[in-house]
């Protein structure tokens, strides 16, 4: 172990928010050891802006709770941690961990529970990469480096601590972390990792819960280097483990969306990770729509059912929370509405809560060479920049063109182009709560789960989707009918 001077590593307390210093100081005052560890130290040494700061201590979670009282909450079962609220920020305080006892690992060596407290040396050996295992005591101005991690930082190398095979077996998510850090930091992966990072090894990810894989996929999407990590996911055969029915091929659309996401993060704009899921799943969604259409299902129903099918299949890999599912289906449904809007509803559409995401999606499709958008991406782009008068003229002109292309009679097409508030029909119907749906599907096992990418599953004349009655609507209330 070497003790480095913090200043020599480019570290100073001036770079630290008061929240993490408060936590370190309070634990030290109570007689415990406390360090900053992980990504915060790594990123500061690299001159990057850390996402957050994590603390580690020899106090147990219960003792941390004693120090901070109501400002502290103990969380997690598999990996127990203390959450300390410092001002408006939340600091994760972990306790030094020793190797897990045999009884809490699975047959394949995966760690099921990791709450065996230990010393700092043991804690160090439990961390994933050398560069994530530097312990910084800001008040003493020192960094404890147990494995020449500082050299790996200088050489831009990602090195797992211990035997790489064992470390991946203990926690297969470390494979995803390897690619994430390699892409984020632009580090090379150490040869001993590359040697064992095989497609067979990635099969271990099958044992990871879809919830955890969703969390990890969010981190991949939002780290700011999505475009760099996507080809790596394919090269290392991780793609297949994360995405059920998306062929491992980066289309122009996916690539543009990834570049766009990274750019937004760079300039500090917010991003919704569900948007990228909507992009990834767009092709399987269209394929599934076509499948239903070819079976005679009406378009609106085909889209609704295809959306549900595709998301259900994806949930076998990464569970997608209900709010994100709804967002994705709404973005898809917006594509139909934006492509062929009724003139009198254009203004209302442009103020709809899902307009922005739907429009961004449409424009991305168009810029990626998708000519099925019929130039409507550019049309909506221009529309948003117009004055009220210009908008009315643009709608009239759109209306005339629409009438011409539909060869309708002039009388049918006279519409009021004045910009008035018009209500919009909900984009998607919320599916039933998951638990009820699960209960229902268990009661009806004869309904097969259908693959979104293949046409193998047949819809017979007696399939429930064909029997479903078309919803009878009061036509005066219908603002956006399905595009047929
Ligand atoms: P970032 O926060 O920038 O994504 P990080 O390195 O801080 O990166 P976290 O997930 O916040 O990553 O974890 C904090 C630290 O906990 C890591 O630096 C590492 O030392 C340890 N750690 C996290 N996940 C694992 C894991 N699966 N196996 C071993 N150690 C881990
Ligand atoms: Mg972190």
Short mmCIF file of C-alpha atoms and ligand atoms in Angstrom, two decimals:
data_model
loop_
_atom_site.label_atom_id
_atom_site.label_comp_id
_atom_site.label_asym_id
_atom_site.label_seq_id
_atom_site.Cartn_x
_atom_site.Cartn_y
_atom_site.Cartn_z
CA UNK A 1 0.00 0.00 0.00
CA UNK A 2 1.30 3.46 -0.80
CA UNK A 3 0.08 6.70 0.73
CA UNK A 4 -0.04 9.46 -1.86
CA UNK A 5 -0.21 13.16 -1.16
CA UNK A 6 -3.61 14.34 -2.33
CA UNK A 7 -2.15 17.55 -3.75
CA UNK A 8 0.24 15.46 -5.89
CA UNK A 9 -2.84 13.74 -7.41
CA UNK A 10 -4.40 17.11 -8.18
CA UNK A 11 -6.90 16.87 -5.31
CA UNK A 12 -7.91 19.64 -2.93
CA UNK A 13 -10.81 20.15 -0.50
CA UNK A 14 -11.85 23.20 -2.56
CA UNK A 15 -13.13 20.79 -5.25
CA UNK A 16 -15.44 19.05 -2.79
CA UNK A 17 -19.04 19.99 -2.00
CA UNK A 18 -19.72 20.75 1.66
CA UNK A 19 -22.10 17.75 1.85
CA UNK A 20 -19.38 15.12 1.52
CA UNK A 21 -17.01 17.06 3.82
CA UNK A 22 -19.79 17.25 6.46
CA UNK A 23 -20.25 13.48 6.34
CA UNK A 24 -16.50 12.75 6.55
CA UNK A 25 -16.10 15.25 9.42
CA UNK A 26 -19.05 13.95 11.45
CA UNK A 27 -17.85 10.33 11.19
CA UNK A 28 -14.26 11.33 12.08
CA UNK A 29 -15.47 13.35 15.07
CA UNK A 30 -17.42 10.31 16.30
CA UNK A 31 -14.15 8.34 16.27
CA UNK A 32 -14.55 6.41 12.99
CA UNK A 33 -12.38 6.23 9.90
CA UNK A 34 -13.98 7.81 6.85
CA UNK A 35 -12.86 8.18 3.26
CA UNK A 36 -14.18 9.28 -0.09
CA UNK A 37 -13.93 6.36 -2.51
CA UNK A 38 -14.96 5.28 -6.00
CA UNK A 39 -15.92 7.36 -9.01
CA UNK A 40 -15.65 10.72 -7.19
CA UNK A 41 -11.91 10.28 -6.46
CA UNK A 42 -11.24 8.70 -9.87
CA UNK A 43 -12.98 11.47 -11.81
CA UNK A 44 -11.34 14.30 -9.83
CA UNK A 45 -7.88 12.84 -10.47
CA UNK A 46 -8.77 12.58 -14.16
CA UNK A 47 -9.93 16.21 -14.20
CA UNK A 48 -13.56 15.22 -14.84
CA UNK A 49 -16.65 16.45 -13.08
CA UNK A 50 -17.76 13.68 -10.68
CA UNK A 51 -21.40 12.63 -10.79
CA UNK A 52 -21.46 12.13 -7.03
CA UNK A 53 -19.27 11.30 -4.05
CA UNK A 54 -19.48 8.06 -2.09
CA UNK A 55 -18.15 7.64 1.44
CA UNK A 56 -16.81 4.51 3.14
CA UNK A 57 -16.20 3.96 6.83
CA UNK A 58 -15.46 1.37 9.49
CA UNK A 59 -18.75 2.28 11.23
CA UNK A 60 -21.54 -0.24 10.66
CA UNK A 61 -24.78 1.09 9.11
CA UNK A 62 -26.37 1.08 12.60
CA UNK A 63 -23.46 3.15 13.95
CA UNK A 64 -23.74 5.56 11.02
CA UNK A 65 -27.41 5.93 11.92
CA UNK A 66 -26.39 6.76 15.52
CA UNK A 67 -24.10 9.53 14.26
CA UNK A 68 -26.59 11.14 11.87
CA UNK A 69 -29.91 10.28 13.54
CA UNK A 70 -32.90 11.30 11.45
CA UNK A 71 -30.70 12.44 8.59
CA UNK A 72 -29.81 8.78 7.98
CA UNK A 73 -31.72 5.88 6.48
CA UNK A 74 -30.45 2.33 6.15
CA UNK A 75 -31.30 0.81 2.79
CA UNK A 76 -30.73 -2.41 0.79
CA UNK A 77 -30.78 -6.07 1.74
CA UNK A 78 -28.27 -7.66 -0.64
CA UNK A 79 -25.97 -4.70 -0.11
CA UNK A 80 -26.81 -2.75 3.05
CA UNK A 81 -25.90 0.94 2.97
CA UNK A 82 -26.57 4.13 4.90
CA UNK A 83 -28.06 7.09 3.06
CA UNK A 84 -27.17 10.36 4.74
CA UNK A 85 -28.94 13.58 3.81
CA UNK A 86 -26.55 16.52 3.89
CA UNK A 87 -28.41 19.69 2.99
CA UNK A 88 -30.30 18.87 -0.19
CA UNK A 89 -27.85 16.17 -1.20
CA UNK A 90 -27.76 12.50 -0.44
CA UNK A 91 -24.47 10.77 0.33
CA UNK A 92 -24.13 6.99 0.24
CA UNK A 93 -22.10 5.74 3.17
CA UNK A 94 -20.90 2.15 2.86
CA UNK A 95 -19.21 0.07 5.54
CA UNK A 96 -15.88 -1.70 4.87
CA UNK A 97 -16.76 -5.15 3.52
CA UNK A 98 -15.02 -8.48 4.00
CA UNK A 99 -15.39 -11.39 1.50
CA UNK A 100 -18.90 -12.88 1.68
CA UNK A 101 -19.46 -16.10 3.56
CA UNK A 102 -19.84 -19.26 1.42
CA UNK A 103 -23.52 -19.65 2.29
CA UNK A 104 -24.51 -16.41 0.56
CA UNK A 105 -23.13 -17.17 -2.89
CA UNK A 106 -25.08 -19.06 -5.57
CA UNK A 107 -23.97 -22.33 -7.20
CA UNK A 108 -22.37 -20.34 -10.05
CA UNK A 109 -20.41 -18.22 -7.56
CA UNK A 110 -22.65 -15.17 -7.73
CA UNK A 111 -22.78 -13.13 -4.54
CA UNK A 112 -26.33 -13.06 -3.22
CA UNK A 113 -25.72 -11.07 -0.06
CA UNK A 114 -22.78 -8.88 0.76
CA UNK A 115 -23.06 -7.60 4.31
CA UNK A 116 -20.01 -9.06 5.99
CA UNK A 117 -18.14 -6.15 7.58
CA UNK A 118 -14.34 -6.06 7.43
CA UNK A 119 -11.17 -3.99 7.27
CA UNK A 120 -10.15 -1.38 4.72
CA UNK A 121 -7.76 -3.90 3.08
CA UNK A 122 -10.61 -6.37 2.68
CA UNK A 123 -12.88 -3.62 1.40
CA UNK A 124 -10.30 -2.64 -1.20
CA UNK A 125 -10.10 -6.21 -2.53
CA UNK A 126 -13.90 -6.33 -2.91
CA UNK A 127 -14.04 -3.34 -5.27
CA UNK A 128 -14.20 -3.85 -9.00
CA UNK A 129 -11.47 -1.86 -10.76
CA UNK A 130 -8.16 -0.54 -9.44
CA UNK A 131 -9.11 3.01 -10.47
CA UNK A 132 -12.30 2.76 -8.37
CA UNK A 133 -10.42 1.65 -5.26
CA UNK A 134 -8.55 4.76 -4.13
CA UNK A 135 -9.38 6.02 -0.63
CA UNK A 136 -9.18 9.79 -0.18
CA UNK A 137 -9.09 11.38 3.28
CA UNK A 138 -9.55 15.06 2.40
CA UNK A 139 -8.78 16.47 5.88
CA UNK A 140 -5.51 14.53 6.13
CA UNK A 141 -4.77 15.32 2.48
CA UNK A 142 -3.89 11.70 1.65
CA UNK A 143 -4.93 9.02 -0.83
CA UNK A 144 -4.46 5.34 0.07
CA UNK A 145 -3.50 3.35 -3.02
CA UNK A 146 -3.31 -0.41 -2.43
CA UNK A 147 -2.48 -1.51 -5.98
CA UNK A 148 -0.69 1.23 -7.93
CA UNK A 149 -4.04 2.40 -9.21
CA UNK A 150 -2.45 5.77 -9.91
CA UNK A 151 -0.36 4.10 -12.65
CA UNK A 152 -3.50 2.63 -14.24
CA UNK A 153 -5.00 6.13 -14.25
CA UNK A 154 -1.85 7.51 -15.90
CA UNK A 155 -1.78 4.67 -18.46
CA UNK A 156 -5.55 4.87 -19.03
CA UNK A 157 -6.04 1.19 -18.29
CA UNK A 158 -9.07 -0.52 -16.82
CA UNK A 159 -7.88 -3.36 -14.59
CA UNK A 160 -10.07 -5.62 -12.46
CA UNK A 161 -8.82 -6.40 -8.98
CA UNK A 162 -8.12 -10.12 -8.52
CA UNK A 163 -8.88 -12.90 -10.98
CA UNK A 164 -11.09 -11.50 -13.80
CA UNK A 165 -13.01 -14.77 -14.29
CA UNK A 166 -13.87 -14.97 -10.61
CA UNK A 167 -14.80 -11.30 -10.44
CA UNK A 168 -17.20 -11.63 -13.40
CA UNK A 169 -18.69 -14.80 -11.93
CA UNK A 170 -19.23 -13.10 -8.56
CA UNK A 171 -21.09 -10.26 -10.23
CA UNK A 172 -21.75 -10.45 -13.99
CA UNK A 173 -22.85 -6.79 -14.01
CA UNK A 174 -19.12 -5.99 -13.81
CA UNK A 175 -19.03 -6.86 -17.53
CA UNK A 176 -21.36 -3.96 -18.23
CA UNK A 177 -19.37 -1.75 -15.89
CA UNK A 178 -16.20 -2.66 -17.81
CA UNK A 179 -17.68 -1.39 -21.06
CA UNK A 180 -19.25 1.65 -19.40
CA UNK A 181 -16.00 2.84 -17.82
CA UNK A 182 -13.92 2.00 -20.90
CA UNK A 183 -16.28 4.13 -23.02
CA UNK A 184 -16.80 6.91 -20.50
CA UNK A 185 -13.14 7.38 -19.62
CA UNK A 186 -11.77 6.31 -23.00
CA UNK A 187 -9.58 3.73 -21.25
CA UNK A 188 -8.29 0.52 -22.72
CA UNK A 189 -9.40 -2.75 -21.19
CA UNK A 190 -6.52 -4.77 -19.67
CA UNK A 191 -5.51 -7.82 -21.77
CA UNK A 192 -6.28 -10.28 -18.95
CA UNK A 193 -9.91 -9.08 -19.02
CA UNK A 194 -10.15 -9.21 -22.81
CA UNK A 195 -8.92 -12.80 -22.73
CA UNK A 196 -11.84 -14.05 -20.64
CA UNK A 197 -14.53 -11.61 -21.82
CA UNK A 198 -16.13 -14.16 -24.16
CA UNK A 199 -19.70 -14.63 -25.43
CA UNK A 200 -19.97 -17.63 -23.05
CA UNK A 201 -19.03 -15.37 -20.15
CA UNK A 202 -21.75 -12.87 -21.10
CA UNK A 203 -24.33 -15.66 -20.72
CA UNK A 204 -23.94 -15.14 -16.96
CA UNK A 205 -25.94 -11.94 -17.38
CA UNK A 206 -29.01 -14.17 -17.78
CA UNK A 207 -28.93 -14.64 -14.01
CA UNK A 208 -29.21 -10.93 -13.34
CA UNK A 209 -32.66 -9.57 -12.58
CA UNK A 210 -34.33 -7.46 -15.31
CA UNK A 211 -34.61 -4.66 -12.72
CA UNK A 212 -30.87 -4.48 -12.19
CA UNK A 213 -30.23 -4.69 -15.93
CA UNK A 214 -32.64 -1.82 -16.50
CA UNK A 215 -30.73 0.30 -13.96
CA UNK A 216 -27.46 -0.54 -15.67
CA UNK A 217 -28.85 0.19 -19.13
CA UNK A 218 -29.94 3.62 -17.84
CA UNK A 219 -26.38 4.29 -16.76
CA UNK A 220 -25.12 3.27 -20.20
CA UNK A 221 -27.63 5.54 -21.93
CA UNK A 222 -26.94 8.57 -19.73
CA UNK A 223 -23.16 8.54 -19.21
CA UNK A 224 -22.54 10.87 -22.15
CA UNK A 225 -20.73 8.33 -24.35
CA UNK A 226 -23.57 6.22 -25.61
CA UNK A 227 -22.37 6.38 -29.18
CA UNK A 228 -18.99 4.98 -28.16
CA UNK A 229 -20.41 2.15 -26.07
CA UNK A 230 -22.99 0.83 -28.57
CA UNK A 231 -20.49 -0.92 -30.90
CA UNK A 232 -18.75 -2.31 -27.81
CA UNK A 233 -22.02 -3.88 -26.67
CA UNK A 234 -22.16 -5.70 -30.00
CA UNK A 235 -18.46 -6.66 -30.10
CA UNK A 236 -18.62 -8.17 -26.62
CA UNK A 237 -21.95 -9.88 -27.25
CA UNK A 238 -23.65 -7.97 -24.45
CA UNK A 239 -26.28 -6.48 -26.79
CA UNK A 240 -28.13 -9.77 -27.03
CA UNK A 241 -28.32 -9.99 -23.26
CA UNK A 242 -29.79 -6.53 -22.90
CA UNK A 243 -32.17 -6.31 -25.83
CA UNK A 244 -34.50 -9.18 -26.58
CA UNK A 245 -35.54 -8.61 -30.19
CA UNK A 246 -33.35 -5.82 -31.47
CA UNK A 247 -30.94 -7.05 -34.11
CA UNK A 248 -27.33 -6.21 -33.23
CA UNK A 249 -26.91 -3.61 -35.86
CA UNK A 250 -26.53 0.12 -35.37
CA UNK A 251 -28.82 1.78 -37.91
CA UNK A 252 -28.34 5.43 -38.88
CA UNK A 253 -31.42 6.21 -36.79
CA UNK A 254 -29.96 4.57 -33.67
CA UNK A 255 -26.58 6.17 -34.24
CA UNK A 256 -28.07 9.65 -34.67
CA UNK A 257 -30.19 9.23 -31.57
CA UNK A 258 -27.10 8.16 -29.59
CA UNK A 259 -25.06 11.15 -30.81
CA UNK A 260 -27.98 13.42 -30.03
CA UNK A 261 -28.28 11.99 -26.50
CA UNK A 262 -24.55 12.50 -25.85
CA UNK A 263 -24.69 16.06 -27.15
CA UNK A 264 -27.64 16.91 -24.93
CA UNK A 265 -25.78 15.61 -21.88
CA UNK A 266 -22.69 17.59 -22.84
CA UNK A 267 -24.60 20.86 -22.88
CA UNK A 268 -26.40 20.04 -19.64
CA UNK A 269 -29.84 19.31 -21.12
CA UNK A 270 -32.01 16.69 -19.48
CA UNK A 271 -32.61 13.41 -21.25
CA UNK A 272 -35.23 10.77 -20.80
CA UNK A 273 -33.58 7.34 -21.11
CA UNK A 274 -36.93 5.92 -22.24
CA UNK A 275 -36.55 7.95 -25.46
CA UNK A 276 -33.57 5.82 -26.46
CA UNK A 277 -35.57 2.67 -25.74
CA UNK A 278 -38.26 4.04 -28.05
CA UNK A 279 -35.59 4.42 -30.76
CA UNK A 280 -34.12 0.95 -30.23
CA UNK A 281 -37.49 -0.75 -30.25
CA UNK A 282 -38.96 1.22 -33.19
CA UNK A 283 -38.07 -1.37 -35.83
CA UNK A 284 -39.40 -4.36 -33.85
CA UNK A 285 -42.52 -2.27 -33.18
CA UNK A 286 -43.08 -1.61 -36.90
CA UNK A 287 -42.51 -5.27 -37.71
CA UNK A 288 -45.02 -6.30 -35.11
CA UNK A 289 -47.52 -3.72 -36.42
CA UNK A 290 -47.17 -5.14 -39.93
CA UNK A 291 -47.69 -8.60 -38.57
CA UNK A 292 -51.03 -7.61 -37.05
CA UNK A 293 -52.03 -5.57 -40.12
CA UNK A 294 -51.37 -8.56 -42.36
CA UNK A 295 -53.82 -10.49 -40.21
CA UNK A 296 -56.53 -7.91 -40.79
CA UNK A 297 -56.31 -6.09 -37.49
CA UNK A 298 -57.36 -2.43 -37.76
CA UNK A 299 -54.38 -0.02 -37.64
CA UNK A 300 -55.06 1.63 -34.27
CA UNK A 301 -55.52 -1.76 -32.64
CA UNK A 302 -52.47 -3.16 -34.40
CA UNK A 303 -50.31 -0.31 -33.10
CA UNK A 304 -51.65 -0.62 -29.57
CA UNK A 305 -51.14 -4.37 -29.45
CA UNK A 306 -47.73 -4.23 -31.17
CA UNK A 307 -46.53 -1.68 -28.62
CA UNK A 308 -47.61 -3.88 -25.73
CA UNK A 309 -46.05 -7.00 -27.28
CA UNK A 310 -42.70 -5.43 -27.99
CA UNK A 311 -42.40 -3.92 -24.53
CA UNK A 312 -43.44 -7.17 -22.90
CA UNK A 313 -40.71 -9.04 -24.77
CA UNK A 314 -38.13 -6.41 -23.84
CA UNK A 315 -39.15 -6.69 -20.17
CA UNK A 316 -37.80 -10.24 -20.15
CA UNK A 317 -34.32 -8.62 -20.34
CA UNK A 318 -34.66 -5.18 -18.81
CA UNK A 319 -37.84 -4.42 -16.99
CA UNK A 320 -39.17 -1.04 -18.10
CA UNK A 321 -41.10 0.90 -15.46
CA UNK A 322 -44.72 1.59 -16.26
CA UNK A 323 -44.25 5.37 -16.68
CA UNK A 324 -41.41 4.74 -19.16
CA UNK A 325 -43.53 2.19 -21.06
CA UNK A 326 -46.33 4.71 -21.38
CA UNK A 327 -43.87 7.35 -22.57
CA UNK A 328 -42.48 5.01 -25.25
CA UNK A 329 -45.93 4.04 -26.54
CA UNK A 330 -46.99 7.68 -26.61
CA UNK A 331 -43.93 8.68 -28.61
CA UNK A 332 -44.73 5.92 -31.11
CA UNK A 333 -48.40 6.91 -31.29
CA UNK A 334 -47.39 10.52 -31.81
CA UNK A 335 -45.67 9.43 -35.04
CA UNK A 336 -49.05 8.59 -36.57
CA UNK A 337 -50.64 11.80 -35.32
CA UNK A 338 -47.78 14.02 -36.50
CA UNK A 339 -47.58 12.36 -39.89
CA UNK A 340 -51.15 12.95 -40.85
CA UNK A 341 -52.71 15.51 -38.51
CA UNK A 342 -56.18 16.82 -39.00
CA UNK A 343 -55.81 20.51 -39.79
CA UNK A 344 -58.05 21.73 -37.00
CA UNK A 345 -55.98 19.82 -34.45
CA UNK A 346 -52.51 20.95 -35.48
CA UNK A 347 -52.27 23.74 -32.94
CA UNK A 348 -53.52 21.55 -30.09
CA UNK A 349 -51.06 18.86 -31.07
CA UNK A 350 -48.15 21.29 -30.93
CA UNK A 351 -48.94 22.05 -27.28
CA UNK A 352 -49.50 18.43 -26.27
CA UNK A 353 -47.32 17.17 -23.41
CA UNK A 354 -45.79 14.49 -25.64
CA UNK A 355 -45.33 16.74 -28.67
CA UNK A 356 -41.69 17.60 -28.04
CA UNK A 357 -40.56 13.99 -27.69
CA UNK A 358 -42.73 12.85 -30.60
CA UNK A 359 -41.44 15.64 -32.82
CA UNK A 360 -37.77 15.02 -31.90
CA UNK A 361 -38.33 11.35 -32.74
CA UNK A 362 -39.95 12.19 -36.08
CA UNK A 363 -37.18 14.60 -37.05
CA UNK A 364 -34.51 12.06 -36.10
CA UNK A 365 -36.23 9.49 -38.32
CA UNK A 366 -36.38 11.95 -41.17
CA UNK A 367 -32.75 13.04 -40.82
CA UNK A 368 -31.72 9.38 -40.79
CA UNK A 369 -33.18 8.94 -44.26
CA UNK A 370 -36.60 7.54 -43.34
CA UNK A 371 -38.77 8.88 -46.18
CA UNK A 372 -41.98 7.47 -44.75
CA UNK A 373 -42.16 10.65 -42.64
CA UNK A 374 -43.05 12.48 -45.90
CA UNK A 375 -41.16 15.59 -44.86
CA UNK A 376 -43.46 16.19 -41.88
CA UNK A 377 -40.47 16.48 -39.51
CA UNK A 378 -39.27 19.57 -41.35
CA UNK A 379 -42.86 20.81 -41.64
CA UNK A 380 -43.38 20.71 -37.85
CA UNK A 381 -39.96 22.22 -37.29
CA UNK A 382 -40.88 25.21 -39.44
CA UNK A 383 -44.38 25.41 -37.92
CA UNK A 384 -42.99 25.97 -34.44
CA UNK A 385 -40.99 29.01 -35.54
CA UNK A 386 -44.02 30.76 -37.10
CA UNK A 387 -46.14 33.67 -35.91
CA UNK A 388 -49.87 33.08 -35.31
CA UNK A 389 -50.79 34.43 -38.77
CA UNK A 390 -48.14 32.34 -40.47
CA UNK A 391 -49.39 29.28 -38.62
CA UNK A 392 -52.93 29.84 -39.86
CA UNK A 393 -51.66 30.21 -43.42
CA UNK A 394 -49.49 27.11 -43.08
CA UNK A 395 -52.44 25.10 -41.82
CA UNK A 396 -54.63 26.29 -44.72
CA UNK A 397 -51.96 25.36 -47.20
CA UNK A 398 -51.45 21.98 -45.55
CA UNK A 399 -55.20 21.47 -45.66
CA UNK A 400 -55.37 22.22 -49.40
CA UNK A 401 -52.53 19.81 -50.15
CA UNK A 402 -54.11 17.17 -48.00
CA UNK A 403 -57.43 17.64 -49.77
CA UNK A 404 -55.73 17.37 -53.16
CA UNK A 405 -53.90 14.22 -52.27
CA UNK A 406 -56.99 12.64 -50.82
CA UNK A 407 -59.12 13.68 -53.81
CA UNK A 408 -61.95 14.70 -51.57
CA UNK A 409 -64.68 17.15 -52.47
CA UNK A 410 -64.07 20.78 -51.65
CA UNK A 411 -67.01 20.97 -49.28
CA UNK A 412 -65.77 18.11 -47.16
CA UNK A 413 -62.46 19.78 -46.71
CA UNK A 414 -63.46 23.21 -45.60
CA UNK A 415 -62.16 23.39 -42.07
CA UNK A 416 -61.83 26.16 -39.60
CA UNK A 417 -58.15 27.06 -39.47
CA UNK A 418 -58.53 29.59 -36.68
CA UNK A 419 -56.28 28.56 -33.83
CA UNK A 420 -58.71 27.39 -31.22
CA UNK A 421 -58.21 25.04 -28.30
CA UNK A 422 -59.16 21.51 -29.31
CA UNK A 423 -59.06 18.55 -26.97
CA UNK A 424 -56.90 15.61 -27.89
CA UNK A 425 -57.84 12.03 -27.42
CA UNK A 426 -55.40 10.15 -25.12
CA UNK A 427 -52.47 8.78 -27.07
CA UNK A 428 -52.51 5.38 -25.44
CA UNK A 429 -54.77 3.51 -23.11
CA UNK A 430 -53.04 2.60 -19.89
CA UNK A 431 -52.77 -1.15 -19.62
CA UNK A 432 -54.14 -2.79 -16.53
CA UNK A 433 -51.89 -2.83 -13.45
CA UNK A 434 -49.10 -5.38 -13.84
CA UNK A 435 -50.19 -7.61 -10.99
CA UNK A 436 -53.74 -7.95 -12.31
CA UNK A 437 -52.54 -8.58 -15.84
CA UNK A 438 -50.21 -11.24 -14.55
CA UNK A 439 -53.01 -12.83 -12.61
CA UNK A 440 -55.19 -12.78 -15.71
CA UNK A 441 -52.56 -14.24 -18.00
CA UNK A 442 -51.94 -17.01 -15.51
CA UNK A 443 -55.64 -17.80 -15.62
CA UNK A 444 -55.52 -18.01 -19.44
CA UNK A 445 -52.35 -19.95 -20.25
CA UNK A 446 -53.51 -20.69 -23.80
CA UNK A 447 -52.60 -17.16 -24.94
CA UNK A 448 -49.04 -17.45 -26.23
CA UNK A 449 -46.40 -14.75 -25.77
CA UNK A 450 -45.57 -13.74 -29.30
CA UNK A 451 -42.19 -12.87 -30.64
CA UNK A 452 -41.89 -9.30 -31.87
CA UNK A 453 -39.40 -10.13 -34.58
CA UNK A 454 -40.78 -13.28 -36.10
CA UNK A 455 -44.00 -14.02 -37.88
CA UNK A 456 -44.01 -17.55 -36.63
CA UNK A 457 -46.92 -17.04 -34.26
CA UNK A 458 -50.17 -17.29 -36.17
CA UNK A 459 -53.34 -15.31 -35.59
CA UNK A 460 -56.20 -17.63 -36.37
CA UNK A 461 -59.72 -16.43 -37.18
CA UNK A 462 -60.62 -17.00 -33.54
CA UNK A 463 -57.69 -15.02 -32.10
CA UNK A 464 -58.91 -12.65 -29.35
CA UNK A 465 -57.52 -9.58 -31.11
CA UNK A 466 -59.74 -10.18 -34.13
CA UNK A 467 -62.76 -10.77 -31.96
CA UNK A 468 -62.26 -7.53 -30.10
CA UNK A 469 -65.02 -5.13 -31.03
CA UNK A 470 -64.03 -1.79 -32.44
CA UNK A 471 -64.60 0.87 -29.85
CA UNK A 472 -67.78 2.79 -30.59
CA UNK A 473 -67.02 6.45 -30.30
CA UNK A 474 -69.19 9.50 -30.18
CA UNK A 475 -67.84 11.02 -33.39
CA UNK A 476 -68.38 14.58 -32.24
CA UNK A 477 -65.85 13.87 -29.49
CA UNK A 478 -63.22 12.32 -31.72
CA UNK A 479 -60.40 14.68 -32.32
CA UNK A 480 -57.77 12.33 -33.68
CA UNK A 481 -59.01 9.20 -35.29
CA UNK A 482 -56.63 6.42 -36.24
CA UNK A 483 -54.85 7.01 -39.53
CA UNK A 484 -56.04 4.38 -41.92
P1 LIG B 1 -20.08 6.48 -11.47
O1 LIG B 1 -20.77 6.90 -10.19
O2 LIG B 1 -19.27 7.53 -12.11
O3 LIG B 1 -20.96 5.74 -12.40
P2 LIG B 1 -18.62 4.79 -9.65
O4 LIG B 1 -17.28 4.11 -9.80
O5 LIG B 1 -18.71 5.79 -8.54
O6 LIG B 1 -18.98 5.39 -11.05
P3 LIG B 1 -20.82 3.47 -8.39
O7 LIG B 1 -21.77 2.53 -8.98
O8 LIG B 1 -21.28 4.78 -7.86
O9 LIG B 1 -19.68 3.67 -9.47
O10 LIG B 1 -20.08 2.67 -7.22
C1 LIG B 1 -19.17 3.29 -6.30
C2 LIG B 1 -18.00 2.37 -6.04
O11 LIG B 1 -18.45 1.14 -5.47
C3 LIG B 1 -17.23 1.95 -7.29
O12 LIG B 1 -16.27 2.91 -7.65
C4 LIG B 1 -16.61 0.65 -6.85
O13 LIG B 1 -15.48 0.86 -6.06
C5 LIG B 1 -17.70 0.04 -5.99
N1 LIG B 1 -18.60 -0.82 -6.78
C6 LIG B 1 -19.77 -0.49 -7.35
N2 LIG B 1 -20.35 -1.50 -7.98
C7 LIG B 1 -19.52 -2.54 -7.81
C8 LIG B 1 -19.56 -3.90 -8.22
N3 LIG B 1 -20.57 -4.39 -8.94
N4 LIG B 1 -18.52 -4.70 -7.84
C9 LIG B 1 -17.51 -4.20 -7.10
N5 LIG B 1 -17.41 -2.95 -6.70
C10 LIG B 1 -18.40 -2.11 -7.03
MG1 LIG B 2 -20.54 6.86 -7.91
#
